[in-house]
Amino acid sequence: MTHTDDHDYWNHNTHYHRLVLDAMPDPCEAALDVGCGEGLLARRLATRARRVTGVDRSAEMIRRARERAGASGGLEFVAADFLRHPFPEGAYDLVCSVAVIHHMDFTSALTRMADLLRPGGTLVVVGLARNRTPLDWARDVAVLPAVMVVDRVRGKADPAGMPMADPEMSWGQVRREALRLLPGARFRRHLYWRYSVRWRRP
C-alpha cells in the first residue's frame, strides 16, 4: 500500500491533508475522498488504507488523478456527481472532503457522507465559510500578514483548472447545521480560512 508521490505540492487545502490522515481509523479497509480533484489526498490515503476511492464531478480532474496514480493498487477514481452516484451505504471506514462541500448543498452532502460510513467509521470535512460578523473579519485581518509570509515561503500552488466557488454559509451556520446533523461532532475553525468537522459514527 506504499508508493512515492511525484506530484506533491502545497496550498491552503493540502495543508489540511495531515488533519485527515491523523484522523484515519487504524486499520482502514476502505476510504472515500469526496471531491478528490487530481487525487493528491487520495494517493496519500492509499499509503494507509487497503482501498481508496476518489470521486469528482470534473472529468478532467479524474483523468489527471488516474494518470498520476499510475498502477497503484487499491486506488480507484470515479467521475461522477457524489450526491447521485450509487456508493454503497455503510461501506467506508473513512469519508473525507477538503474544500469541496461548499460546492454542494451542505445538508444533503453531509448527510450522504455520514450514511456511507460503517459503524465506528470517521467523517472528516475541511471546508470554507463566509464572513458575516465584525469578529469574522477581524480574525482574517489579524492573520493575513502571517498567511502571506507562509504562502511566499512554502510556495503556494493551485492545480490549473480546479473549480472555484465562494462559500454561501457563514461560520455560525456551518457549525449549527453540522452539530444538528451529526450530534457529538467536533467543529473547529482554522487558519487559511478553513474549518473542520470531525465525527465518528456510533
PDB file of C-alpha atoms in Angstrom:
ATOM      1  CA  MET A   1       0.000   0.000   0.000  1.00  0.00           C
ATOM      2  CA  THR A   2       3.048   2.298  -0.077  1.00  0.00           C
ATOM      3  CA  HIS A   3       4.279   4.309  -3.025  1.00  0.00           C
ATOM      4  CA  THR A   4       6.081   7.558  -3.767  1.00  0.00           C
ATOM      5  CA  ASP A   5       4.184  10.625  -4.944  1.00  0.00           C
ATOM      6  CA  ASP A   6       5.891  12.636  -7.668  1.00  0.00           C
ATOM      7  CA  HIS A   7       3.130  15.253  -7.758  1.00  0.00           C
ATOM      8  CA  ASP A   8       3.377  16.748  -4.264  1.00  0.00           C
ATOM      9  CA  TYR A   9       2.625  20.443  -3.731  1.00  0.00           C
ATOM     10  CA  TRP A  10       1.395  22.785  -1.004  1.00  0.00           C
ATOM     11  CA  ASN A  11      -1.549  25.170  -0.753  1.00  0.00           C
ATOM     12  CA  HIS A  12      -4.251  26.123   1.761  1.00  0.00           C
ATOM     13  CA  ASN A  13      -6.102  22.871   1.091  1.00  0.00           C
ATOM     14  CA  THR A  14      -3.196  20.413   1.093  1.00  0.00           C
ATOM     15  CA  HIS A  15      -2.080  21.981   4.386  1.00  0.00           C
ATOM     16  CA  TYR A  16      -5.015  20.116   5.985  1.00  0.00           C
ATOM     17  CA  HIS A  17      -4.300  16.729   4.463  1.00  0.00           C
ATOM     18  CA  ARG A  18      -2.385  15.936   7.653  1.00  0.00           C
ATOM     19  CA  LEU A  19      -5.535  16.587   9.686  1.00  0.00           C
ATOM     20  CA  VAL A  20      -7.378  13.982   7.601  1.00  0.00           C
ATOM     21  CA  LEU A  21      -4.542  11.461   7.754  1.00  0.00           C
ATOM     22  CA  ASP A  22      -4.268  11.812  11.525  1.00  0.00           C
ATOM     23  CA  ALA A  23      -7.990  11.070  11.886  1.00  0.00           C
ATOM     24  CA  MET A  24      -7.900   7.847   9.852  1.00  0.00           C
ATOM     25  CA  PRO A  25      -9.024   4.734  11.703  1.00  0.00           C
ATOM     26  CA  ASP A  26      -6.352   2.075  12.081  1.00  0.00           C
ATOM     27  CA  PRO A  27      -6.796  -0.290  10.373  1.00  0.00           C
ATOM     28  CA  CYS A  28      -8.642   1.344   7.485  1.00  0.00           C
ATOM     29  CA  GLU A  29     -10.108  -1.054   4.974  1.00  0.00           C
ATOM     30  CA  ALA A  30     -11.898   1.457   2.734  1.00  0.00           C
ATOM     31  CA  ALA A  31     -11.735   5.253   2.375  1.00  0.00           C
ATOM     32  CA  LEU A  32     -13.666   7.691   0.191  1.00  0.00           C
ATOM     33  CA  ASP A  33     -12.319  11.113  -0.824  1.00  0.00           C
ATOM     34  CA  VAL A  34     -15.198  13.333  -1.938  1.00  0.00           C
ATOM     35  CA  GLY A  35     -14.170  15.984  -4.445  1.00  0.00           C
ATOM     36  CA  CYS A  36     -10.752  14.417  -4.914  1.00  0.00           C
ATOM     37  CA  GLY A  37      -9.564  16.755  -7.669  1.00  0.00           C
ATOM     38  CA  GLU A  38      -6.335  15.461  -9.200  1.00  0.00           C
ATOM     39  CA  GLY A  39      -6.018  12.916  -6.428  1.00  0.00           C
ATOM     40  CA  LEU A  40      -3.203  14.050  -4.129  1.00  0.00           C
ATOM     41  CA  LEU A  41      -5.092  13.324  -0.902  1.00  0.00           C
ATOM     42  CA  ALA A  42      -6.383  10.019  -2.255  1.00  0.00           C
ATOM     43  CA  ARG A  43      -2.830   8.964  -3.081  1.00  0.00           C
ATOM     44  CA  ARG A  44      -1.771   9.845   0.452  1.00  0.00           C
ATOM     45  CA  LEU A  45      -4.698   7.916   1.917  1.00  0.00           C
ATOM     46  CA  ALA A  46      -3.678   4.910  -0.157  1.00  0.00           C
ATOM     47  CA  THR A  47      -0.456   4.605   1.841  1.00  0.00           C
ATOM     48  CA  ARG A  48      -2.600   3.681   4.866  1.00  0.00           C
ATOM     49  CA  ALA A  49      -5.872   2.242   3.565  1.00  0.00           C
ATOM     50  CA  ARG A  50      -6.367  -1.011   1.686  1.00  0.00           C
ATOM     51  CA  ARG A  51      -8.846   0.530  -0.758  1.00  0.00           C
ATOM     52  CA  VAL A  52      -9.338   4.217  -1.614  1.00  0.00           C
ATOM     53  CA  THR A  53     -11.944   5.706  -3.921  1.00  0.00           C
ATOM     54  CA  GLY A  54     -11.754   9.291  -5.124  1.00  0.00           C
ATOM     55  CA  VAL A  55     -14.804  10.917  -6.673  1.00  0.00           C
ATOM     56  CA  ASP A  56     -15.041  14.211  -8.523  1.00  0.00           C
ATOM     57  CA  ARG A  57     -17.579  15.574 -10.981  1.00  0.00           C
ATOM     58  CA  SER A  58     -14.807  17.047 -13.150  1.00  0.00           C
ATOM     59  CA  ALA A  59     -13.833  14.513 -15.815  1.00  0.00           C
ATOM     60  CA  GLU A  60     -10.586  16.404 -16.416  1.00  0.00           C
ATOM     61  CA  MET A  61      -9.590  16.220 -12.747  1.00  0.00           C
ATOM     62  CA  ILE A  62     -10.312  12.483 -12.712  1.00  0.00           C
ATOM     63  CA  ARG A  63      -8.255  11.993 -15.864  1.00  0.00           C
ATOM     64  CA  ARG A  64      -5.302  13.672 -14.157  1.00  0.00           C
ATOM     65  CA  ALA A  65      -5.868  11.673 -10.973  1.00  0.00           C
ATOM     66  CA  ARG A  66      -5.773   8.383 -12.843  1.00  0.00           C
ATOM     67  CA  GLU A  67      -2.704   9.434 -14.777  1.00  0.00           C
ATOM     68  CA  ARG A  68      -0.812  10.437 -11.635  1.00  0.00           C
ATOM     69  CA  ALA A  69      -1.852   7.369  -9.686  1.00  0.00           C
ATOM     70  CA  GLY A  70      -0.462   5.071 -12.349  1.00  0.00           C
ATOM     71  CA  ALA A  71      -0.820   1.423 -11.441  1.00  0.00           C
ATOM     72  CA  SER A  72      -1.231   1.990  -7.701  1.00  0.00           C
ATOM     73  CA  GLY A  73      -3.194  -0.958  -6.369  1.00  0.00           C
ATOM     74  CA  GLY A  74      -6.358  -0.363  -4.383  1.00  0.00           C
ATOM     75  CA  LEU A  75      -6.812   3.175  -5.723  1.00  0.00           C
ATOM     76  CA  GLU A  76      -9.867   3.979  -7.851  1.00  0.00           C
ATOM     77  CA  PHE A  77     -11.145   7.262  -9.282  1.00  0.00           C
ATOM     78  CA  VAL A  78     -14.746   7.900 -10.318  1.00  0.00           C
ATOM     79  CA  ALA A  79     -16.006  10.786 -12.458  1.00  0.00           C
ATOM     80  CA  ALA A  80     -19.467  11.362 -11.028  1.00  0.00           C
ATOM     81  CA  ASP A  81     -21.782  13.596  -9.037  1.00  0.00           C
ATOM     82  CA  PHE A  82     -21.179  12.469  -5.456  1.00  0.00           C
ATOM     83  CA  LEU A  83     -24.813  13.024  -4.455  1.00  0.00           C
ATOM     84  CA  ARG A  84     -26.113  10.842  -7.303  1.00  0.00           C
ATOM     85  CA  HIS A  85     -23.536   8.083  -7.659  1.00  0.00           C
ATOM     86  CA  PRO A  86     -24.624   4.761  -6.058  1.00  0.00           C
ATOM     87  CA  PHE A  87     -21.877   4.361  -3.495  1.00  0.00           C
ATOM     88  CA  PRO A  88     -22.674   1.546  -1.042  1.00  0.00           C
ATOM     89  CA  GLU A  89     -24.017   2.820   2.261  1.00  0.00           C
ATOM     90  CA  GLY A  90     -22.201   1.794   5.398  1.00  0.00           C
ATOM     91  CA  ALA A  91     -19.154   0.636   3.435  1.00  0.00           C
ATOM     92  CA  TYR A  92     -16.359   3.048   4.424  1.00  0.00           C
ATOM     93  CA  ASP A  93     -14.097   3.386   7.439  1.00  0.00           C
ATOM     94  CA  LEU A  94     -13.234   6.947   6.412  1.00  0.00           C
ATOM     95  CA  VAL A  95     -15.113   9.510   4.349  1.00  0.00           C
ATOM     96  CA  CYS A  96     -13.368  12.829   3.852  1.00  0.00           C
ATOM     97  CA  SER A  97     -13.718  16.029   1.874  1.00  0.00           C
ATOM     98  CA  VAL A  98     -11.393  19.031   1.638  1.00  0.00           C
ATOM     99  CA  ALA A  99     -12.648  22.421   0.389  1.00  0.00           C
ATOM    100  CA  VAL A 100     -15.462  20.875  -1.637  1.00  0.00           C
ATOM    101  CA  ILE A 101     -18.676  20.783   0.383  1.00  0.00           C
ATOM    102  CA  HIS A 102     -19.445  24.455  -0.333  1.00  0.00           C
ATOM    103  CA  HIS A 103     -19.865  23.424  -3.998  1.00  0.00           C
ATOM    104  CA  MET A 104     -22.830  21.236  -2.947  1.00  0.00           C
ATOM    105  CA  ASP A 105     -25.921  21.503  -0.814  1.00  0.00           C
ATOM    106  CA  PHE A 106     -24.362  21.319   2.650  1.00  0.00           C
ATOM    107  CA  THR A 107     -27.129  19.378   4.366  1.00  0.00           C
ATOM    108  CA  SER A 108     -27.502  16.817   1.581  1.00  0.00           C
ATOM    109  CA  ALA A 109     -23.757  16.304   1.226  1.00  0.00           C
ATOM    110  CA  LEU A 110     -23.013  15.956   4.932  1.00  0.00           C
ATOM    111  CA  THR A 111     -25.925  13.556   5.412  1.00  0.00           C
ATOM    112  CA  ARG A 112     -24.796  11.438   2.465  1.00  0.00           C
ATOM    113  CA  MET A 113     -21.211  11.304   3.737  1.00  0.00           C
ATOM    114  CA  ALA A 114     -22.396  10.159   7.164  1.00  0.00           C
ATOM    115  CA  ASP A 115     -24.632   7.482   5.628  1.00  0.00           C
ATOM    116  CA  LEU A 116     -21.683   5.980   3.740  1.00  0.00           C
ATOM    117  CA  LEU A 117     -19.753   5.278   6.947  1.00  0.00           C
ATOM    118  CA  ARG A 118     -19.837   1.908   8.612  1.00  0.00           C
ATOM    119  CA  PRO A 119     -20.376   1.882  12.401  1.00  0.00           C
ATOM    120  CA  GLY A 120     -17.246   3.237  14.066  1.00  0.00           C
ATOM    121  CA  GLY A 121     -16.187   4.982  10.851  1.00  0.00           C
ATOM    122  CA  THR A 122     -14.835   8.522  10.794  1.00  0.00           C
ATOM    123  CA  LEU A 123     -16.002  11.549   8.816  1.00  0.00           C
ATOM    124  CA  VAL A 124     -13.647  14.484   8.283  1.00  0.00           C
ATOM    125  CA  VAL A 125     -14.750  17.578   6.386  1.00  0.00           C
ATOM    126  CA  VAL A 126     -12.497  20.579   5.836  1.00  0.00           C
ATOM    127  CA  GLY A 127     -14.415  23.476   4.357  1.00  0.00           C
ATOM    128  CA  LEU A 128     -14.744  27.196   3.771  1.00  0.00           C
ATOM    129  CA  ALA A 129     -17.346  29.589   5.174  1.00  0.00           C
ATOM    130  CA  ARG A 130     -18.366  33.188   4.613  1.00  0.00           C
ATOM    131  CA  ASN A 131     -17.508  36.056   6.953  1.00  0.00           C
ATOM    132  CA  ARG A 132     -20.651  37.655   8.333  1.00  0.00           C
ATOM    133  CA  THR A 133     -19.722  39.376  11.608  1.00  0.00           C
ATOM    134  CA  PRO A 134     -17.156  42.041  12.575  1.00  0.00           C
ATOM    135  CA  LEU A 135     -15.327  39.359  14.575  1.00  0.00           C
ATOM    136  CA  ASP A 136     -15.069  37.166  11.460  1.00  0.00           C
ATOM    137  CA  TRP A 137     -13.425  39.982   9.526  1.00  0.00           C
ATOM    138  CA  ALA A 138     -11.175  40.936  12.424  1.00  0.00           C
ATOM    139  CA  ARG A 139      -9.823  37.390  12.624  1.00  0.00           C
ATOM    140  CA  ASP A 140      -8.939  37.444   8.938  1.00  0.00           C
ATOM    141  CA  VAL A 141      -7.186  40.794   9.162  1.00  0.00           C
ATOM    142  CA  ALA A 142      -5.188  39.613  12.166  1.00  0.00           C
ATOM    143  CA  VAL A 143      -3.769  36.525  10.451  1.00  0.00           C
ATOM    144  CA  LEU A 144      -3.371  37.868   6.910  1.00  0.00           C
ATOM    145  CA  PRO A 145       0.265  39.052   7.251  1.00  0.00           C
ATOM    146  CA  ALA A 146       1.363  35.664   8.609  1.00  0.00           C
ATOM    147  CA  VAL A 147      -0.533  33.835   5.869  1.00  0.00           C
ATOM    148  CA  MET A 148       1.145  35.924   3.170  1.00  0.00           C
ATOM    149  CA  VAL A 149       4.578  35.143   4.593  1.00  0.00           C
ATOM    150  CA  VAL A 150       3.895  31.404   4.748  1.00  0.00           C
ATOM    151  CA  ASP A 151       2.497  31.426   1.196  1.00  0.00           C
ATOM    152  CA  ARG A 152       5.712  33.024  -0.025  1.00  0.00           C
ATOM    153  CA  VAL A 153       7.989  30.683   1.908  1.00  0.00           C
ATOM    154  CA  ARG A 154       6.128  27.455   1.133  1.00  0.00           C
ATOM    155  CA  GLY A 155       5.433  28.314  -2.493  1.00  0.00           C
ATOM    156  CA  LYS A 156       1.632  28.133  -2.693  1.00  0.00           C
ATOM    157  CA  ALA A 157       0.489  26.265  -5.818  1.00  0.00           C
ATOM    158  CA  ASP A 158      -3.045  25.543  -7.011  1.00  0.00           C
ATOM    159  CA  PRO A 159      -3.708  22.936  -9.749  1.00  0.00           C
ATOM    160  CA  ALA A 160      -4.750  24.506 -13.044  1.00  0.00           C
ATOM    161  CA  GLY A 161      -8.412  24.118 -13.856  1.00  0.00           C
ATOM    162  CA  MET A 162      -9.537  23.441 -10.285  1.00  0.00           C
ATOM    163  CA  PRO A 163     -13.156  24.680  -9.969  1.00  0.00           C
ATOM    164  CA  MET A 164     -13.551  27.639  -7.594  1.00  0.00           C
ATOM    165  CA  ALA A 165     -16.635  28.942  -5.772  1.00  0.00           C
ATOM    166  CA  ASP A 166     -17.298  31.310  -2.897  1.00  0.00           C
ATOM    167  CA  PRO A 167     -18.992  29.797   0.167  1.00  0.00           C
ATOM    168  CA  GLU A 168     -22.526  30.917   0.968  1.00  0.00           C
ATOM    169  CA  MET A 169     -22.889  29.706   4.577  1.00  0.00           C
ATOM    170  CA  SER A 170     -21.389  31.644   7.474  1.00  0.00           C
ATOM    171  CA  TRP A 171     -19.151  30.080  10.108  1.00  0.00           C
ATOM    172  CA  GLY A 172     -22.051  30.058  12.557  1.00  0.00           C
ATOM    173  CA  GLN A 173     -24.431  28.484  10.062  1.00  0.00           C
ATOM    174  CA  VAL A 174     -21.964  25.724   9.239  1.00  0.00           C
ATOM    175  CA  ARG A 175     -21.346  24.955  12.895  1.00  0.00           C
ATOM    176  CA  ARG A 176     -25.035  24.858  13.826  1.00  0.00           C
ATOM    177  CA  GLU A 177     -26.033  22.676  10.883  1.00  0.00           C
ATOM    178  CA  ALA A 178     -23.102  20.282  11.319  1.00  0.00           C
ATOM    179  CA  LEU A 179     -23.867  19.765  15.007  1.00  0.00           C
ATOM    180  CA  ARG A 180     -27.576  19.339  14.262  1.00  0.00           C
ATOM    181  CA  LEU A 181     -26.913  16.655  11.653  1.00  0.00           C
ATOM    182  CA  LEU A 182     -24.042  14.967  13.488  1.00  0.00           C
ATOM    183  CA  PRO A 183     -24.611  15.014  17.266  1.00  0.00           C
ATOM    184  CA  GLY A 184     -21.288  14.877  19.048  1.00  0.00           C
ATOM    185  CA  ALA A 185     -19.284  16.174  16.090  1.00  0.00           C
ATOM    186  CA  ARG A 186     -16.306  18.455  16.695  1.00  0.00           C
ATOM    187  CA  PHE A 187     -16.248  21.764  14.841  1.00  0.00           C
ATOM    188  CA  ARG A 188     -13.046  23.823  14.733  1.00  0.00           C
ATOM    189  CA  ARG A 189     -12.059  26.976  12.912  1.00  0.00           C
ATOM    190  CA  HIS A 190      -8.531  27.008  11.460  1.00  0.00           C
ATOM    191  CA  LEU A 191      -6.048  29.212   9.679  1.00  0.00           C
ATOM    192  CA  TYR A 192      -6.257  29.763   5.916  1.00  0.00           C
ATOM    193  CA  TRP A 193      -9.998  30.475   6.170  1.00  0.00           C
ATOM    194  CA  ARG A 194     -10.851  26.835   6.802  1.00  0.00           C
ATOM    195  CA  TYR A 195     -12.920  24.906   9.342  1.00  0.00           C
ATOM    196  CA  SER A 196     -13.045  21.219  10.147  1.00  0.00           C
ATOM    197  CA  VAL A 197     -15.881  18.926  11.179  1.00  0.00           C
ATOM    198  CA  ARG A 198     -14.902  15.556  12.600  1.00  0.00           C
ATOM    199  CA  TRP A 199     -17.417  12.881  13.579  1.00  0.00           C
ATOM    200  CA  ARG A 200     -17.362   9.196  14.462  1.00  0.00           C
ATOM    201  CA  ARG A 201     -20.404   7.162  13.531  1.00  0.00           C
ATOM    202  CA  PRO A 202     -21.783   5.262  16.556  1.00  0.00           C
TER     203      PRO A 202
END
